[in-house]
């Protein structure tokens, strides 16, 4: 843990009580000048730290919207997911950043940026990521699995996002394989990337973009995109990330350590926006109306075609559109 994280942890731990500069300096083994410098830096980061003569420092209000390592990892009940957070102001794409450092950091590291200038969707598409408007994050994980087992992790991530949102009172659903929708519009997209050799995975980067505060979307996406604020949900970004880490770790461990796909599949089915419904499957610019029947053990979508034939569709190869709206 970095000294700055220790300073904020000590202040968070002391709750309503003040911590004097001297107490902090002794506790952390740094000079009082260093304490003062760290406090100022934390204030610049957005922490509202009150200081009272002869008493010391305490937090004036809970910093519930700063996506810092201290806030996210503070007393987070996970073993490794989200225990290390790299919080950036701006970056091209958090997925690209994660791939640059993937070999050097431990599994569970989370990269979060306030803004992305080259946010990526699937198949070279663009993901709009304005400053402060959302949660633009990439999780690096290092599962000891063969590469063919990695795509299922997109479903693990989708199930975790929807469960995390549901824990916080949001009615969201999953549009297989990688979109989360609220009131029929896209609130979150997931982009999984893999670094692997023939037989083993080096690391997987799971990129997640969740629209939180955007009210005005650019023309090209305003019909299909929405944000939590726009749908009336005023939630703390920190709470969402923490809930996601908790839910993801449960499903991830189940899948990687015990081969348990059922918990993820149950959530994907329970919160599915498309099972039992008619949708258009779009592949190579051709669209076909089908009925969604199920998601099978491999995480593939089972559909019934117009001629009654049952088909299995793999993620990655298609886009799905609802009959009405997105
Ligand atoms: P996708 O290819 O399924 O969706 C991309 C499409 O969604 C775009 O072509 C556009 O129509 C629409 N779109 C673009 N921006 C938004 C937005 N903010 N909200 C709703 N719809 C939008 C989905 O790809 C995967 C997105 C992953 C984004 C995360 S953010 C953190 C990480 N870093 C990074 O570069 N990508 C991931």
XYZ file of C-alpha atoms and ligand atoms in Angstrom:
363
model
C 0.000 0.000 0.000
C 1.293 3.469 -0.897
C 1.775 6.075 1.840
C -1.094 8.197 0.485
C -3.437 5.225 0.705
C -2.265 4.635 4.290
C -2.970 8.264 5.189
C -6.519 8.135 3.866
C -7.091 4.690 5.396
C -6.025 6.004 8.826
C -8.422 8.945 8.451
C -11.258 6.738 7.237
C -10.623 4.319 10.122
C -10.869 7.116 12.688
C -14.385 7.990 11.459
C -15.824 10.984 13.337
C -12.687 11.400 15.462
C -9.825 13.674 14.569
C -6.339 12.305 13.899
C -3.601 14.781 14.754
C -0.645 15.358 12.465
C 1.538 13.831 15.160
C -0.594 10.682 15.488
C -0.549 10.210 11.730
C 3.174 10.804 11.555
C 3.846 8.196 14.291
C 1.374 5.665 12.926
C 2.756 5.841 9.406
C 6.434 6.447 10.242
C 6.661 9.637 8.165
C 7.431 13.268 9.072
C 4.682 15.763 9.901
C 5.628 17.730 6.791
C 5.092 14.585 4.722
C 1.677 14.077 6.374
C 0.739 17.640 5.490
C 1.856 17.155 1.868
C -0.182 13.972 1.523
C -3.246 15.657 3.032
C -2.954 18.485 0.488
C -2.571 16.031 -2.380
C -5.643 14.119 -1.183
C -7.621 17.374 -1.044
C -6.613 18.060 -4.622
C -7.878 14.609 -5.555
C -11.254 15.705 -4.181
C -11.259 14.463 -0.575
C -12.955 16.966 1.725
C -10.570 16.755 4.693
C -11.328 19.088 7.541
C -8.456 20.355 9.717
C -8.976 21.940 13.120
C -6.251 23.571 15.126
C -4.905 21.368 17.947
C -7.261 18.510 16.976
C -6.037 17.420 13.594
C -7.718 15.996 10.531
C -10.915 14.144 9.741
C -13.115 13.569 6.726
C -15.852 16.189 6.481
C -17.962 13.984 4.196
C -17.869 10.507 2.783
C -15.988 10.665 -0.514
C -18.370 8.423 -2.345
C -17.698 9.417 -5.916
C -13.915 9.389 -6.150
C -12.842 6.194 -7.885
C -9.530 6.093 -6.057
C -7.757 2.996 -4.885
C -8.345 4.037 -1.252
C -12.124 4.312 -1.671
C -12.617 1.189 -3.704
C -10.279 -1.088 -1.820
C -11.189 0.199 1.659
C -12.426 -2.820 3.648
C -13.462 -4.449 0.371
C -14.471 -8.027 1.240
C -12.681 -9.664 -1.694
C -9.503 -11.692 -1.793
C -7.900 -10.084 -4.831
C -10.404 -8.459 -7.203
C -10.161 -4.670 -6.847
C -7.497 -4.796 -4.161
C -5.249 -2.748 -6.428
C -6.746 0.129 -8.399
C -4.958 2.415 -10.834
C -7.054 5.563 -11.164
C -6.228 7.798 -14.127
C -7.550 11.178 -15.212
C -7.395 10.429 -18.891
C -6.141 7.637 -21.129
C -6.667 6.414 -24.707
C -8.390 3.205 -23.645
C -8.242 1.485 -20.262
C -8.137 -1.861 -22.116
C -5.024 -0.793 -24.058
C -3.425 0.520 -20.862
C -4.235 -2.775 -19.126
C -2.612 -4.716 -21.970
C 0.560 -2.653 -21.651
C 0.945 -3.524 -17.972
C -0.808 -6.903 -17.982
C 2.341 -8.957 -17.551
C 3.671 -6.814 -14.719
C 0.737 -6.523 -12.322
C -1.096 -9.038 -10.188
C -4.448 -10.571 -11.158
C -7.381 -8.547 -9.860
C -5.837 -5.157 -10.706
C -8.388 -2.619 -11.858
C -7.616 0.296 -14.180
C -10.160 3.110 -14.043
C -10.044 6.358 -15.986
C -12.250 9.419 -15.680
C -12.031 9.868 -19.441
C -11.069 7.813 -22.491
C -10.030 9.507 -25.713
C -10.049 6.262 -27.717
C -12.594 4.121 -25.894
C -13.135 0.894 -27.835
C -16.164 -1.266 -28.469
C -16.136 -4.643 -30.236
C -14.927 -5.075 -33.825
C -13.177 -1.694 -33.944
C -16.252 0.270 -32.871
C -15.983 3.400 -30.724
C -17.087 3.618 -27.091
C -17.953 7.193 -26.046
C -16.347 7.895 -22.697
C -16.618 11.521 -21.608
C -14.830 12.819 -18.547
C -16.558 12.017 -15.268
C -19.664 10.697 -17.052
C -19.265 7.034 -16.342
C -17.211 4.159 -15.051
C -14.629 3.304 -17.692
C -12.636 0.425 -16.290
C -10.603 -2.662 -17.175
C -10.023 -5.600 -14.910
C -6.884 -7.682 -15.387
C -7.195 -11.328 -14.404
C -4.801 -14.239 -14.715
C -6.807 -17.445 -14.764
C -4.933 -20.704 -15.196
C -7.152 -21.919 -18.020
C -6.847 -22.872 -21.656
C -7.623 -19.993 -24.041
C -10.878 -21.513 -25.337
C -12.372 -21.161 -21.870
C -11.802 -17.392 -21.739
C -14.838 -16.115 -23.722
C -17.128 -17.394 -20.960
C -15.582 -14.691 -18.755
C -17.600 -12.091 -20.699
C -20.726 -13.767 -19.366
C -19.214 -13.862 -15.870
C -18.605 -10.108 -16.164
C -22.089 -9.384 -17.532
C -23.733 -11.427 -14.782
C -21.614 -9.584 -12.185
C -22.531 -6.128 -13.500
C -26.231 -6.907 -13.562
C -26.121 -8.475 -10.094
C -24.140 -5.509 -8.735
C -26.713 -3.079 -10.175
C -29.572 -5.185 -8.880
C -28.024 -5.173 -5.362
C -28.189 -1.373 -5.561
C -31.820 -1.340 -6.683
C -31.393 -0.962 -10.451
C -33.599 -3.029 -12.742
C -31.139 -3.987 -15.453
C -30.991 -6.884 -17.864
C -28.408 -8.590 -20.057
C -28.596 -8.472 -23.790
C -26.448 -11.481 -24.622
C -23.533 -11.523 -24.873
C -22.048 -8.231 -23.751
C -24.575 -5.445 -23.222
C -26.443 -4.428 -20.117
C -29.634 -2.538 -20.721
C -32.031 -0.466 -18.633
C -35.487 0.435 -19.969
C -34.547 -1.084 -23.308
C -31.449 1.073 -23.818
C -27.780 0.309 -23.522
C -26.228 1.390 -20.250
C -23.110 -0.765 -20.282
C -20.893 -2.587 -22.756
C -18.228 -5.206 -22.106
C -15.142 -5.873 -24.207
C -13.008 -8.883 -23.288
C -9.490 -9.166 -24.685
C -7.059 -11.988 -24.297
C -3.301 -12.423 -24.160
C -2.525 -16.101 -24.577
C -0.228 -18.764 -25.929
C -1.524 -21.939 -27.579
C -2.050 -23.797 -24.319
C -2.406 -21.146 -21.664
C -3.770 -17.727 -20.907
C -1.302 -15.036 -19.861
C -3.988 -12.625 -18.805
C -7.485 -11.507 -19.694
C -8.587 -7.886 -19.802
C -12.255 -7.302 -19.142
C -13.221 -3.787 -20.216
C -16.455 -2.423 -18.831
C -18.058 0.897 -19.650
C -21.074 1.964 -17.589
C -22.869 5.223 -18.390
C -23.601 6.966 -15.113
C -24.207 10.685 -15.490
C -24.572 11.376 -19.222
C -27.775 13.211 -20.066
C -27.109 14.258 -23.661
C -25.712 11.501 -25.842
C -24.268 12.223 -29.296
C -26.853 12.002 -32.109
C -25.540 8.718 -33.484
C -26.265 6.836 -30.246
C -28.971 8.801 -28.485
C -31.733 6.439 -29.616
C -30.058 3.409 -28.078
C -27.908 4.678 -25.178
C -28.871 5.701 -21.676
C -27.281 6.351 -18.289
C -28.215 5.584 -14.707
C -28.893 9.274 -13.954
C -31.078 9.552 -17.044
C -33.157 6.620 -15.823
C -33.496 8.162 -12.370
C -30.848 6.176 -10.506
C -28.445 8.466 -8.616
C -25.876 6.008 -7.376
C -22.297 6.361 -6.199
C -19.773 5.115 -8.727
C -17.667 3.738 -5.872
C -20.553 1.600 -4.615
C -21.104 0.193 -8.104
C -17.434 -0.719 -8.587
C -17.246 -2.302 -5.129
C -20.396 -4.346 -5.684
C -19.063 -5.427 -9.060
C -15.765 -6.601 -7.508
C -17.601 -8.643 -4.867
C -19.993 -10.287 -7.335
C -17.301 -10.884 -9.958
C -14.949 -12.582 -7.531
C -17.643 -15.049 -6.408
C -18.568 -16.098 -9.953
C -14.981 -15.996 -11.205
C -13.654 -18.242 -8.436
C -16.546 -20.633 -8.964
C -15.779 -20.888 -12.667
C -11.988 -21.006 -12.542
C -11.470 -23.120 -9.426
C -14.505 -25.439 -9.545
C -15.581 -25.269 -13.185
C -18.924 -23.925 -11.965
C -20.710 -22.253 -14.870
C -24.172 -22.735 -13.403
C -24.187 -19.696 -11.106
C -23.235 -17.416 -13.993
C -25.665 -19.060 -16.401
C -28.508 -18.839 -13.896
C -27.953 -15.084 -13.561
C -27.641 -14.681 -17.346
C -30.945 -16.469 -17.805
C -32.715 -14.787 -14.901
C -31.726 -11.305 -16.054
C -31.839 -11.985 -19.779
C -33.446 -9.289 -21.895
C -33.906 -11.630 -24.858
C -34.716 -15.209 -23.796
C -38.269 -16.034 -24.874
C -38.334 -13.067 -27.234
C -37.959 -12.485 -30.929
C -34.814 -10.664 -31.988
C -32.863 -9.912 -35.125
C -29.530 -11.682 -35.397
C -27.178 -9.597 -37.517
C -24.199 -11.198 -39.184
C -22.207 -9.785 -42.103
C -24.867 -7.108 -42.678
C -27.617 -9.746 -43.001
C -30.376 -9.851 -40.439
C -32.627 -12.722 -39.562
C -35.618 -12.822 -37.224
C -35.332 -15.628 -34.669
C -36.755 -16.588 -31.293
C -34.264 -16.862 -28.392
C -34.684 -20.106 -26.504
C -31.814 -20.358 -24.032
C -28.153 -19.834 -23.255
C -26.405 -23.197 -23.213
C -23.557 -24.631 -21.119
C -20.956 -23.107 -23.436
C -22.468 -19.670 -23.033
C -23.804 -19.764 -26.597
C -27.250 -18.516 -27.554
C -29.814 -21.090 -28.679
C -32.341 -19.731 -31.142
C -35.216 -21.077 -33.211
C -35.214 -19.952 -36.817
C -38.339 -19.157 -38.856
C -38.219 -22.616 -40.465
C -38.256 -24.192 -36.992
C -34.594 -25.189 -36.995
C -32.661 -24.795 -33.747
C -29.293 -23.042 -34.036
C -26.453 -22.357 -31.627
C -24.907 -18.893 -31.981
C -21.459 -18.092 -30.682
C -20.711 -14.695 -29.180
C -18.279 -12.575 -31.136
C -19.773 -13.400 -34.484
C -23.090 -11.526 -34.323
C -25.007 -8.519 -33.049
C -28.498 -8.782 -31.623
C -31.228 -6.183 -32.112
C -34.633 -6.138 -30.491
C -37.723 -6.084 -32.675
C -38.811 -2.845 -31.000
C -36.043 -0.408 -30.091
C -32.550 -1.425 -29.149
P -20.048 -2.770 -28.795
O -19.242 -2.889 -30.035
O -21.052 -3.820 -28.466
O -20.770 -1.379 -28.733
C -20.253 -0.243 -29.370
C -21.418 0.519 -29.975
O -22.259 1.059 -28.929
C -20.970 1.730 -30.786
O -20.806 1.400 -32.136
C -22.107 2.724 -30.585
O -23.166 2.461 -31.474
C -22.615 2.402 -29.196
N -21.982 3.240 -28.150
C -20.817 3.920 -28.172
N -20.577 4.530 -27.006
C -21.630 4.230 -26.205
C -21.971 4.559 -24.865
N -21.202 5.298 -24.075
N -23.143 4.071 -24.384
C -23.956 3.303 -25.121
N -23.683 2.953 -26.399
C -22.532 3.408 -26.936
C -19.320 -2.650 -26.310
O -18.966 -2.708 -27.638
C -18.076 -2.737 -25.449
C -17.712 -1.419 -24.841
C -16.609 -1.531 -23.850
C -16.211 -0.199 -23.316
C -15.205 -0.320 -22.202
S -14.935 1.200 -21.405
C -13.555 0.585 -20.601
C -12.835 -0.320 -21.582
N -11.875 0.402 -22.374
C -12.208 0.439 -23.663
O -11.552 1.013 -24.560
N -13.352 -0.255 -23.847
C -13.825 -0.827 -22.612
